[in-house]
Amino acid sequence: RRVHGVAISDDEQLSDNRLSKRVHFAVQRVQRQEELRRLRNAQEIQRQLEEIEVKLHEVENKGVEVERRLREGNFTGRETLEYNLSKDWFDLINEKNGLQRNEYQLTIHAQKVELEDKHSRLQARYREHMVKEESIKTSTELEEEKKLLQKMVNVIEQRDKLEMLLDDLKTREQLEEEQMKHAVEKGLAKLKSR
């Protein structure tokens, strides 16, 4: 028998088939491990999103109570109470903003996990195509390979866009925190000076 123009014996063919099967099973095992890792990541993201939802609800309830007490405005002679309530209110707003940013970032991470999973499935399909020798592939099979490659490139580009979005969010978050800190200090300073 000849493979790629080289004569090989039946023993060599059998050995080659065994090696090929071992490699195939090893690749499948690695793919399953990666799939499980992505599943664990997705579950962890979901758990964190649920925690954030509960915390947001708690913060909103506290904020409503603090805002109600501030609106009542019975502070004559008790400016310290107004100052403390105002500080609490600003702290709650800051905490709520932080939770909402974390929620958005986790949503982006969940999208990344989905893209990683999609990319892995596309790679597996592409590998299946690559097993067959190039010289015996039909034009349909060659076209399918091109489409798979393009889909993989698109997924990578989408994932890169999400990475850039996360980087931009972190930069914007730092800027917003600085602005909020400055606004809170300014507002609280006004309350103290009354």
C-alpha positions as a Python dict, from the first residue, in 0.01 Angstrom:
ca = {
    (1, 'R'): (0, 0, 0),
    (2, 'R'): (117, 356, -73),
    (3, 'V'): (43, 669, 133),
    (4, 'H'): (158, 1007, 2),
    (5, 'G'): (363, 823, -260),
    (6, 'V'): (547, 614, 3),
    (7, 'A'): (506, 238, 28),
    (8, 'I'): (407, 118, 376),
    (9, 'S'): (351, -233, 511),
    (10, 'D'): (32, -361, 676),
    (11, 'D'): (212, -361, 1015),
    (12, 'E'): (310, 2, 969),
    (13, 'Q'): (-48, 84, 865),
    (14, 'L'): (-186, -92, 1175),
    (15, 'S'): (63, 87, 1398),
    (16, 'D'): (-22, 417, 1231),
    (17, 'N'): (-395, 353, 1286),
    (18, 'R'): (-339, 277, 1655),
    (19, 'L'): (-135, 593, 1698),
    (20, 'S'): (-398, 792, 1514),
    (21, 'K'): (-670, 655, 1743),
    (22, 'R'): (-463, 736, 2053),
    (23, 'V'): (-408, 1091, 1933),
    (24, 'H'): (-779, 1121, 1851),
    (25, 'F'): (-880, 1004, 2200),
    (26, 'A'): (-624, 1232, 2364),
    (27, 'V'): (-759, 1528, 2167),
    (28, 'Q'): (-1114, 1435, 2267),
    (29, 'R'): (-1011, 1412, 2633),
    (30, 'V'): (-851, 1757, 2621),
    (31, 'Q'): (-1161, 1895, 2449),
    (32, 'R'): (-1385, 1749, 2721),
    (33, 'Q'): (-1163, 1899, 2991),
    (34, 'E'): (-1178, 2238, 2823),
    (35, 'E'): (-1554, 2205, 2784),
    (36, 'L'): (-1586, 2128, 3156),
    (37, 'R'): (-1365, 2426, 3240),
    (38, 'R'): (-1588, 2652, 3032),
    (39, 'L'): (-1897, 2504, 3196),
    (40, 'R'): (-1753, 2570, 3543),
    (41, 'N'): (-1670, 2927, 3438),
    (42, 'A'): (-2023, 2979, 3308),
    (43, 'Q'): (-2171, 2839, 3631),
    (44, 'E'): (-1945, 3062, 3842),
    (45, 'I'): (-2045, 3366, 3636),
    (46, 'Q'): (-2413, 3277, 3680),
    (47, 'R'): (-2366, 3237, 4057),
    (48, 'Q'): (-2194, 3576, 4079),
    (49, 'L'): (-2469, 3740, 3872),
    (50, 'E'): (-2730, 3599, 4111),
    (51, 'E'): (-2533, 3729, 4411),
    (52, 'I'): (-2512, 4073, 4251),
    (53, 'E'): (-2887, 4073, 4191),
    (54, 'V'): (-2951, 4005, 4560),
    (55, 'K'): (-2699, 4270, 4669),
    (56, 'L'): (-2847, 4526, 4429),
    (57, 'H'): (-3191, 4466, 4576),
    (58, 'E'): (-3052, 4512, 4929),
    (59, 'V'): (-2866, 4830, 4834),
    (60, 'E'): (-3174, 4973, 4664),
    (61, 'N'): (-3388, 4904, 4973),
    (62, 'K'): (-3129, 5069, 5199),
    (63, 'G'): (-3108, 5363, 4958),
    (64, 'V'): (-3486, 5413, 4964),
    (65, 'E'): (-3480, 5420, 5345),
    (66, 'V'): (-3187, 5663, 5365),
    (67, 'E'): (-3341, 5887, 5100),
    (68, 'R'): (-3676, 5887, 5287),
    (69, 'R'): (-3502, 5993, 5608),
    (70, 'L'): (-3310, 6266, 5423),
    (71, 'R'): (-3632, 6399, 5267),
    (72, 'E'): (-3800, 6417, 5605),
    (73, 'G'): (-3530, 6669, 5691),
    (74, 'N'): (-3579, 6697, 6068),
    (75, 'F'): (-3217, 6791, 6130),
    (76, 'T'): (-3230, 7111, 6333),
    (77, 'G'): (-2955, 7081, 6584),
    (78, 'R'): (-2861, 6740, 6447),
    (79, 'E'): (-2643, 6823, 6148),
    (80, 'T'): (-2426, 6524, 6224),
    (81, 'L'): (-2723, 6300, 6145),
    (82, 'E'): (-2780, 6476, 5810),
    (83, 'Y'): (-2410, 6446, 5731),
    (84, 'N'): (-2403, 6074, 5820),
    (85, 'L'): (-2721, 6002, 5622),
    (86, 'S'): (-2585, 6193, 5322),
    (87, 'K'): (-2258, 6002, 5344),
    (88, 'D'): (-2449, 5674, 5367),
    (89, 'W'): (-2659, 5773, 5066),
    (90, 'F'): (-2349, 5854, 4858),
    (91, 'D'): (-2185, 5529, 4970),
    (92, 'L'): (-2494, 5334, 4864),
    (93, 'I'): (-2498, 5503, 4524),
    (94, 'N'): (-2130, 5420, 4480),
    (95, 'E'): (-2188, 5059, 4585),
    (96, 'K'): (-2486, 5028, 4349),
    (97, 'N'): (-2280, 5167, 4058),
    (98, 'G'): (-2000, 4921, 4137),
    (99, 'L'): (-2243, 4629, 4146),
    (100, 'Q'): (-2394, 4733, 3815),
    (101, 'R'): (-2048, 4759, 3657),
    (102, 'N'): (-1957, 4414, 3791),
    (103, 'E'): (-2282, 4277, 3652),
    (104, 'Y'): (-2205, 4420, 3308),
    (105, 'Q'): (-1849, 4285, 3316),
    (106, 'L'): (-1974, 3940, 3414),
    (107, 'T'): (-2220, 3950, 3126),
    (108, 'I'): (-1931, 4023, 2892),
    (109, 'H'): (-1729, 3737, 3046),
    (110, 'A'): (-2028, 3507, 2988),
    (111, 'Q'): (-2031, 3611, 2623),
    (112, 'K'): (-1658, 3534, 2603),
    (113, 'V'): (-1718, 3185, 2745),
    (114, 'E'): (-1989, 3128, 2483),
    (115, 'L'): (-1749, 3239, 2210),
    (116, 'E'): (-1475, 3012, 2343),
    (117, 'D'): (-1719, 2722, 2334),
    (118, 'K'): (-1824, 2807, 1979),
    (119, 'H'): (-1459, 2836, 1873),
    (120, 'S'): (-1380, 2498, 2026),
    (121, 'R'): (-1668, 2332, 1839),
    (122, 'L'): (-1556, 2494, 1513),
    (123, 'Q'): (-1198, 2374, 1573),
    (124, 'A'): (-1320, 2020, 1630),
    (125, 'R'): (-1517, 2026, 1306),
    (126, 'Y'): (-1214, 2169, 1125),
    (127, 'R'): (-988, 1894, 1264),
    (128, 'E'): (-1234, 1634, 1134),
    (129, 'H'): (-1196, 1785, 788),
    (130, 'M'): (-817, 1790, 814),
    (131, 'V'): (-799, 1414, 876),
    (132, 'K'): (-887, 1350, 514),
    (133, 'E'): (-603, 1389, 265),
    (134, 'E'): (-613, 1711, 67),
    (135, 'S'): (-585, 1532, -270),
    (136, 'I'): (-910, 1338, -223),
    (137, 'K'): (-1128, 1619, -86),
    (138, 'T'): (-1418, 1737, -294),
    (139, 'S'): (-1470, 2102, -381),
    (140, 'T'): (-1762, 2105, -135),
    (141, 'E'): (-1535, 1981, 144),
    (142, 'L'): (-1270, 2240, 58),
    (143, 'E'): (-1534, 2512, 60),
    (144, 'E'): (-1661, 2389, 397),
    (145, 'E'): (-1306, 2413, 536),
    (146, 'K'): (-1282, 2773, 416),
    (147, 'K'): (-1615, 2854, 579),
    (148, 'L'): (-1505, 2694, 907),
    (149, 'L'): (-1181, 2893, 903),
    (150, 'Q'): (-1371, 3216, 839),
    (151, 'K'): (-1614, 3138, 1121),
    (152, 'M'): (-1320, 3076, 1356),
    (153, 'V'): (-1163, 3407, 1255),
    (154, 'N'): (-1497, 3584, 1315),
    (155, 'V'): (-1528, 3430, 1660),
    (156, 'I'): (-1174, 3536, 1749),
    (157, 'E'): (-1248, 3890, 1630),
    (158, 'Q'): (-1565, 3901, 1841),
    (159, 'R'): (-1373, 3775, 2144),
    (160, 'D'): (-1104, 4041, 2087),
    (161, 'K'): (-1373, 4311, 2072),
    (162, 'L'): (-1508, 4191, 2406),
    (163, 'E'): (-1156, 4205, 2553),
    (164, 'M'): (-1116, 4563, 2430),
    (165, 'L'): (-1458, 4650, 2574),
    (166, 'L'): (-1354, 4508, 2912),
    (167, 'D'): (-1033, 4713, 2904),
    (168, 'D'): (-1230, 5028, 2818),
    (169, 'L'): (-1476, 4955, 3099),
    (170, 'K'): (-1195, 4923, 3352),
    (171, 'T'): (-1047, 5254, 3242),
    (172, 'R'): (-1387, 5425, 3249),
    (173, 'E'): (-1462, 5269, 3589),
    (174, 'Q'): (-1146, 5420, 3738),
    (175, 'L'): (-1235, 5761, 3596),
    (176, 'E'): (-1594, 5743, 3723),
    (177, 'E'): (-1478, 5637, 4068),
    (178, 'E'): (-1244, 5936, 4085),
    (179, 'Q'): (-1523, 6171, 3972),
    (180, 'M'): (-1770, 6022, 4219),
    (181, 'K'): (-1520, 6042, 4503),
    (182, 'H'): (-1455, 6408, 4423),
    (183, 'A'): (-1830, 6485, 4401),
    (184, 'V'): (-1900, 6311, 4732),
    (185, 'E'): (-1618, 6493, 4908),
    (186, 'K'): (-1742, 6824, 4768),
    (187, 'G'): (-2102, 6753, 4870),
    (188, 'L'): (-2009, 6640, 5217),
    (189, 'A'): (-1781, 6941, 5263),
    (190, 'K'): (-2079, 7169, 5190),
    (191, 'L'): (-2284, 6990, 5455),
    (192, 'K'): (-2006, 7028, 5711),
    (193, 'S'): (-1967, 7399, 5641),
    (194, 'R'): (-2330, 7482, 5718),
}
